[in-house]
PDB file of C-alpha atoms in Angstrom:
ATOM      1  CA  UNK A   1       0.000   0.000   0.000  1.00  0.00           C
ATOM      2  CA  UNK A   2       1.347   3.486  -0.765  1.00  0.00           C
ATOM      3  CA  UNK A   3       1.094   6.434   1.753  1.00  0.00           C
ATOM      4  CA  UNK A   4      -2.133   7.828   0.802  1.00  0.00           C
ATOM      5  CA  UNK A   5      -3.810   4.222   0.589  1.00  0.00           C
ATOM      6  CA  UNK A   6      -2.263   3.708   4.350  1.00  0.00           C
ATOM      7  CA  UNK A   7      -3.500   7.182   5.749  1.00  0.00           C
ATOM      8  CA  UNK A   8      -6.771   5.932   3.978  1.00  0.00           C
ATOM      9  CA  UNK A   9      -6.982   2.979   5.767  1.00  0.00           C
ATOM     10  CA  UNK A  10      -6.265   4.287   9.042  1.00  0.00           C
ATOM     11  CA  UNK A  11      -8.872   7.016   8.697  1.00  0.00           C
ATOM     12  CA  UNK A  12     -11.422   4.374   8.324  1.00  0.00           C
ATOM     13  CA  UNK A  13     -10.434   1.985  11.448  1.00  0.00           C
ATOM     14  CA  UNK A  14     -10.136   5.195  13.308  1.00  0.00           C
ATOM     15  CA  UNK A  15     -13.170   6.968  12.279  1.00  0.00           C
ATOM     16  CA  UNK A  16     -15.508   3.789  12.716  1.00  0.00           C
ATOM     17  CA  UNK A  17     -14.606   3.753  16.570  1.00  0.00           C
ATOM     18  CA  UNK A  18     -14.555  -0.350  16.219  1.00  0.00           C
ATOM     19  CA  UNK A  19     -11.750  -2.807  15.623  1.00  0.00           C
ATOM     20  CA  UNK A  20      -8.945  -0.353  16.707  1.00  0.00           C
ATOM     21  CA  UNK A  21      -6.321  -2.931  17.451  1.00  0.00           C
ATOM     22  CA  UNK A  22      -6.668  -3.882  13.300  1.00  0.00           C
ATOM     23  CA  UNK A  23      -4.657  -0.405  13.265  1.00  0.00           C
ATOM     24  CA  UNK A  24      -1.281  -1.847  14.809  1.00  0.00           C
ATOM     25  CA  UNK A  25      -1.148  -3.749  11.276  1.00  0.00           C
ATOM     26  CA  UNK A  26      -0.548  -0.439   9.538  1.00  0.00           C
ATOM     27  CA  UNK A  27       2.139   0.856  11.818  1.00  0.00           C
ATOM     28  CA  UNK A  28       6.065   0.429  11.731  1.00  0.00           C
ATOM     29  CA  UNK A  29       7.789  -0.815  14.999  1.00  0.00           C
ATOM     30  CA  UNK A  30       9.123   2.579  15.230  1.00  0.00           C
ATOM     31  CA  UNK A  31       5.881   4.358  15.116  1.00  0.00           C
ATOM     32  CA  UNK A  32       5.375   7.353  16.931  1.00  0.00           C
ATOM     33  CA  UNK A  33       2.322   9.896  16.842  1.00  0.00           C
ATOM     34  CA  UNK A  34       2.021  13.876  17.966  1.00  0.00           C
ATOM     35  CA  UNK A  35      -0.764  15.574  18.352  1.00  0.00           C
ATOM     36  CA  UNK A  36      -2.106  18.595  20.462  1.00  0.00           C
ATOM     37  CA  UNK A  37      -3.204  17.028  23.169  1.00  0.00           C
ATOM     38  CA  UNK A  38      -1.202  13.775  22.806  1.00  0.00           C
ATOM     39  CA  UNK A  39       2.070  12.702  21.914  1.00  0.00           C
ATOM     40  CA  UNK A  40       3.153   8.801  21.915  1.00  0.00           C
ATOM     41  CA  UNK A  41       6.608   7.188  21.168  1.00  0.00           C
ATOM     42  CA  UNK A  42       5.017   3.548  20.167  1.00  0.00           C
ATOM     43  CA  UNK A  43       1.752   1.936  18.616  1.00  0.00           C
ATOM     44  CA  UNK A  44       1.874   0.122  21.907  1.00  0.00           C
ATOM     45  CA  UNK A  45       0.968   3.442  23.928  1.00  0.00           C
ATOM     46  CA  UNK A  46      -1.018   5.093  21.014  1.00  0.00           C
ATOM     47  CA  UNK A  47      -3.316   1.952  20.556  1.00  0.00           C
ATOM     48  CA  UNK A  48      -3.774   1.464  24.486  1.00  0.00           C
ATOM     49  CA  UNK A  49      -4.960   5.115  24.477  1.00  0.00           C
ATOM     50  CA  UNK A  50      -7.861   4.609  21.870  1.00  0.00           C
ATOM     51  CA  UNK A  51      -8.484   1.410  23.781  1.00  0.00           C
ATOM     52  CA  UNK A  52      -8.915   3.114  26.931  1.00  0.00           C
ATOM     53  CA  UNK A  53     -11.031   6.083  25.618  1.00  0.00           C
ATOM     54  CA  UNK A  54     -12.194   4.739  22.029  1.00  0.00           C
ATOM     55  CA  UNK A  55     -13.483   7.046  19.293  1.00  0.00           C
ATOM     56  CA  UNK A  56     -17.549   7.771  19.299  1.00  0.00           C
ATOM     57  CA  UNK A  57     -19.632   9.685  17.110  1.00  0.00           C
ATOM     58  CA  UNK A  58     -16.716  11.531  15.162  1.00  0.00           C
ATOM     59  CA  UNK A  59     -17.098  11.865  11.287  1.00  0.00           C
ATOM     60  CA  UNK A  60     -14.627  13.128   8.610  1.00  0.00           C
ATOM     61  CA  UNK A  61     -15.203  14.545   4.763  1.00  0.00           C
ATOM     62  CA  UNK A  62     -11.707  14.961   3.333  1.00  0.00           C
ATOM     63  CA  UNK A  63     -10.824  18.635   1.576  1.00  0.00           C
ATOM     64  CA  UNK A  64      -7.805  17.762  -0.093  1.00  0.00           C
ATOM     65  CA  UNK A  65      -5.022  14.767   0.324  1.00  0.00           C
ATOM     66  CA  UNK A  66      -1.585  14.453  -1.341  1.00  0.00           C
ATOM     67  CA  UNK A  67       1.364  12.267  -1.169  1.00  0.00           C
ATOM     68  CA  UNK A  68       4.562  11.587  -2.320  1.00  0.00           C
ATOM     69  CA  UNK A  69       6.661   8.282  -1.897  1.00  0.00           C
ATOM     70  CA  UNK A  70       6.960   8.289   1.761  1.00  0.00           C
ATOM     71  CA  UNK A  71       3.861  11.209   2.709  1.00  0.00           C
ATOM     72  CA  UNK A  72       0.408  11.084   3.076  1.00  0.00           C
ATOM     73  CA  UNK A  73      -1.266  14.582   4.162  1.00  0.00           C
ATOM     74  CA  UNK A  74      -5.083  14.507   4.832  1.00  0.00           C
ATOM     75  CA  UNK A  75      -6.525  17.780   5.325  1.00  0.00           C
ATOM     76  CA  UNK A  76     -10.311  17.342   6.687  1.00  0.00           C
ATOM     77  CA  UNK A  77     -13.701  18.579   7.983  1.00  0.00           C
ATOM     78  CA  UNK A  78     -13.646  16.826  11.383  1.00  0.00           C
ATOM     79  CA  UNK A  79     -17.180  16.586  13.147  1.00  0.00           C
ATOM     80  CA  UNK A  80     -18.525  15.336  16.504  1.00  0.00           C
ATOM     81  CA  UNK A  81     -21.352  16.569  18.497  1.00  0.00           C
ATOM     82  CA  UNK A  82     -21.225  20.302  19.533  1.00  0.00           C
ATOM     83  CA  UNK A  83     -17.607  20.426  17.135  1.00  0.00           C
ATOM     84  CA  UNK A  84     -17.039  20.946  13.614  1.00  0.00           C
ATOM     85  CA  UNK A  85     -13.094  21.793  12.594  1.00  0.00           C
ATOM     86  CA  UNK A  86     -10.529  21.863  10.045  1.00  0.00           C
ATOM     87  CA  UNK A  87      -7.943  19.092  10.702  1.00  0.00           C
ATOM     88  CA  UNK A  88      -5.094  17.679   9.226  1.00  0.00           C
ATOM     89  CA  UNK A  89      -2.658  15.028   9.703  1.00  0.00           C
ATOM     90  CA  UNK A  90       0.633  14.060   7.936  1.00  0.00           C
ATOM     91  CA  UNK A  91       1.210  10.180   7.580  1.00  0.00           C
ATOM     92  CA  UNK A  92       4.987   9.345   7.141  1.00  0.00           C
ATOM     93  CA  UNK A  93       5.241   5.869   5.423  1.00  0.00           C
ATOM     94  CA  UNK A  94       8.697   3.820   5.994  1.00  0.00           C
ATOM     95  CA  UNK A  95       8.223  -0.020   4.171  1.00  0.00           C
ATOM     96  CA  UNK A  96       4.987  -0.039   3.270  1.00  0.00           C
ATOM     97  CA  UNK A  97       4.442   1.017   7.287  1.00  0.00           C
ATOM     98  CA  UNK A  98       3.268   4.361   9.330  1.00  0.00           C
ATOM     99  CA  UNK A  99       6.391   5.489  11.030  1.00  0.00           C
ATOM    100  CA  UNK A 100       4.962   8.510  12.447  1.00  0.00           C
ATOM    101  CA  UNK A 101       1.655  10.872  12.299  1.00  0.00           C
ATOM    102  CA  UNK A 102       1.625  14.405  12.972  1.00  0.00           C
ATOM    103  CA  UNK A 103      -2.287  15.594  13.980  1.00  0.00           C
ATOM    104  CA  UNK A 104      -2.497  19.425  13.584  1.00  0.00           C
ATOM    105  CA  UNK A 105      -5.805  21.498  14.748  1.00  0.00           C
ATOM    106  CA  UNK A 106      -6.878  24.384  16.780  1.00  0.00           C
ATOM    107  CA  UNK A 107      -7.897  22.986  20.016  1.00  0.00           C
ATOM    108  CA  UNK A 108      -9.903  26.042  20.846  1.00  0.00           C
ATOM    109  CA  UNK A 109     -13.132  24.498  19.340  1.00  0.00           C
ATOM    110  CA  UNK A 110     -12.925  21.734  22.655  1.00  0.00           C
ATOM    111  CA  UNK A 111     -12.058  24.550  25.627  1.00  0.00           C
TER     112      UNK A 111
END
């Protein structure tokens, strides 16, 4: 699978809020993910988080994507009750893995 197939494929294990351990089959060994409110050194971590506090009632549209050989950027609508932002997230691929994502939004909209 190429980058933007991978960030793809995340989006929609993510976004369906079931199933989230079928996401450690899309990450590298040295994955890491940063984020605004989190930041995680391993899938290990990141997956026990999502686990522990799983996604409900969120919904994407995607604006625009891109890639190149080892980059996936999604840029989306992200929705959930009472919030409706801009997001995007950068998907670095490393062997056909995610090696690290970078999730970028203004966390104003959930003060």
């Amino acid at each position: 699978m190429g980058p933007l197939d991978l960030a793809q494929k995340y989006m929609e294990i993510f976004f369906s809020g079931r199933d989230i351990a079928d996401l450690s089959h899309l990450f590298s060994t040295d994955f890491t993910f940063s984020g605004p409110f989190y930041e995680f050194d391993s899938a290990a971590d990141y997956l026990n988080s999502l686990k522990s506090d799983p996604p409900k009632n969120l919904h994407y549209k995607v604006i625009r994507a891109f890639e190149n050989e080892s980059l996936a950027c999604l840029v989306y609508q992200f929705s959930k009750p009472g919030i409706n932002i801009p997001m995007a997230q950068m998907f670095e691929v490393s062997n056909g893995k995610i090696s690290k994502i970078l999730l970028i939004f203004d966390t104003g909209a959930f003060a």
